[in-house]
Amino acid sequence: MLNQLSADSRKQIVTASVSRKLAKGEMLFLEGKIPSHVFFLVDGKMKLYTTDLQGREQIIHLAGPGDLMGYRAILGGDSLSCSASALELSHVLVVPKEVFLQTLDTDSAFSHQVIQLLTNELRHAEHHLAGLARKSVRARLAEVLLILADKFGFEPDGETLTVTLSREEIAGLVGTATETVIRLLHAMKDEGLLATSGRKLRLIDKDGLRKCSEDH
Amino acid sequence: MLNQLSADSRKQIVTASVSRKLAKGEMLFLEGKIPSHVFFLVDGKMKLYTTDLQGREQIIHLAGPGDLMGYRAILGGDSLSCSASALELSHVLVVPKEVFLQTLDTDSAFSHQVIQLLTNELRHAEHHLAGLARKSVRARLAEVLLILADKFGFEPDGETLTVTLSREEIAGLVGTATETVIRLLHAMKDEGLLATSGRKLRLIDKDGLRKCSEDH
DNA sequence: CGTCTTCTTGAATTCCTTCAATACATGTGG
DNA sequence: CCACATGTATTGAAGGAATTCAAGAAGACG
């Protein structure tokens, strides 16, 4: 993302920004606040989520290296619609709102980039939406596992997910109860679709999972 | 939307476009096709939806006067992610893709408009997402009714929705079975939240519905 | 070693879907 | 205008999927 900027714009953004490291579990921003910065994730993994009245987290979005966070609220003039916290040690570039908006104004390549970004997120959101509404929890879980693979990749074995999430976090991603995730993972293990070892998930039969995610 | 364009851009768009009327039920574009135009809804009401393998429709988006349709696929270089059909007699302006993209390049006010548009849709999609994942069908139905009111407004009585949808369409919007919609509407009627008369829905107790939509 | 959090399992219950049958509405051709 | 076909709406009953509550097991960590 930053690489595609003109040298001028990039320099301006980088010099106006502050670098920050976040420990696992540390929060970057909080739902409901007025945003004053956008955040460029240099390295690490983060989750963006809303918390409902019962205190349960619904994960709206996952971010990996190269992703931009917190810009939606700034573009729309809204308060932040979700909170962000680090899933592992992460490194972000904190960019003041003004610098972001000014670059948007002056650098048309950048504004095209941002349109592209929004477009992608919207496509994902729509797809997710259609799935959530109609699919069984089992199919949604299978899909989430494949999305995690796609987004964050595998370890050198080509099967084990590099993200490690708690069962509760997976539940928040799928939109179900923690217990249901546990039971379904267990069933999928019995069917030879995957293997679990603590929080490490190994996707053994990816085609099987794909079929699963297309069910019902 | 069109009003905020520079006079030049607007003239260019309007002269390059074709006006088209759609009868109720008529389709404007079909999921999976390569998009060649964007569509500006001058007047009427339309639904944008995907059809799943079982033939059930999930409504992704509703459009009213002033809304732009089909631009997501063009911006992203994708095939169309949904089909569009008219809920009532509608009037659209059919804008060639090239004209749309060129205006985006040359008119920075327009590109800001489009960013604004995408931002709004993304906010809605995220909100909808969080709701679908966690709420009961009853709460989602109540929310959908309020969204319909917000989007399309009431008849002069201030209570009756101006959109008329079949029970099946409402089900496609909520993400549930038609029978469930019927039963829940019936229950809400008994509770004095609304009244039904064929496809006309009269929202009597909007606060009650709002509470309902925040449940569970 | 004990405390805390996360994970797992069981059982009961609720919510929703599905299937099947019936009513109602609408429009068509005779 | 009627008879019929078609599509939509409604209701009942049975079954299944997922949630909730409760309690115990397994790790993680000071």
CSV table of N, CA and C (backbone and C1' of nucleotides) in Angstrom, one decimal, chain B residues 56 137 176 179-180 183, chain C residues 15-20:
chain,number,residue,atom,x,y,z
B,56,ARG,N,-32.6,-19.7,-3.2
B,56,ARG,CA,-33.2,-18.7,-2.3
B,56,ARG,C,-32.4,-17.4,-2.4
B,137,VAL,N,-33.7,-14.0,15.2
B,137,VAL,CA,-34.5,-13.6,13.9
B,137,VAL,C,-35.5,-12.5,14.2
B,176,THR,N,-33.9,-15.5,6.8
B,176,THR,CA,-34.6,-16.6,7.5
B,176,THR,C,-35.6,-17.2,6.5
B,179,GLU,N,-41.8,-18.8,6.3
B,179,GLU,CA,-42.8,-19.1,7.4
B,179,GLU,C,-42.4,-18.4,8.7
B,180,THR,N,-41.2,-18.3,9.0
B,180,THR,CA,-40.8,-17.7,10.2
B,180,THR,C,-41.2,-16.2,10.2
B,183,ARG,N,-44.9,-16.0,10.9
B,183,ARG,CA,-45.2,-16.2,12.3
B,183,ARG,C,-44.8,-15.1,13.2
C,15,DC,P,-36.9,-18.9,22.8
C,15,DC,O5',-36.3,-18.9,21.3
C,15,DC,C5',-34.9,-19.0,21.1
C,15,DC,C4',-34.7,-19.5,19.7
C,15,DC,C3',-35.6,-18.9,18.7
C,15,DC,O3',-34.7,-18.3,17.7
C,15,DC,C1',-35.5,-21.3,18.5
C,16,DC,P,-35.3,-17.4,16.6
C,16,DC,O5',-35.3,-18.4,15.4
C,16,DC,C5',-34.1,-19.1,15.0
C,16,DC,C4',-34.4,-20.2,14.1
C,16,DC,C3',-35.3,-19.9,12.9
C,16,DC,O3',-34.4,-19.9,11.8
C,16,DC,C1',-35.9,-22.0,13.9
C,17,DT,P,-35.0,-19.9,10.3
C,17,DT,O5',-35.2,-21.4,9.9
C,17,DT,C5',-34.1,-22.3,10.1
C,17,DT,C4',-34.4,-23.7,9.6
C,17,DT,C3',-35.0,-23.7,8.2
C,17,DT,O3',-34.3,-24.7,7.5
C,17,DT,C1',-36.5,-24.8,9.8
C,18,DT,P,-34.6,-24.9,5.9
C,18,DT,O5',-35.5,-26.2,5.8
C,18,DT,C5',-35.3,-27.3,6.7
C,18,DT,C4',-36.4,-28.3,6.6
C,18,DT,C3',-37.1,-28.3,5.2
C,18,DT,O3',-37.1,-29.6,4.8
C,18,DT,C1',-38.7,-28.1,7.0
C,19,DC,P,-37.6,-30.1,3.3
C,19,DC,O5',-39.0,-30.7,3.6
C,19,DC,C5',-39.2,-31.6,4.6
C,19,DC,C4',-40.7,-31.9,4.9
C,19,DC,C3',-41.5,-32.0,3.6
C,19,DC,O3',-42.3,-33.1,3.7
C,19,DC,C1',-42.5,-30.4,5.1
C,20,DA,P,-43.2,-33.7,2.4
C,20,DA,O5',-44.7,-33.4,2.9
C,20,DA,C5',-45.0,-33.5,4.3
C,20,DA,C4',-46.4,-33.0,4.5
C,20,DA,C3',-47.3,-33.0,3.2
C,20,DA,O3',-48.6,-33.4,3.6
C,20,DA,C1',-47.2,-30.8,4.2
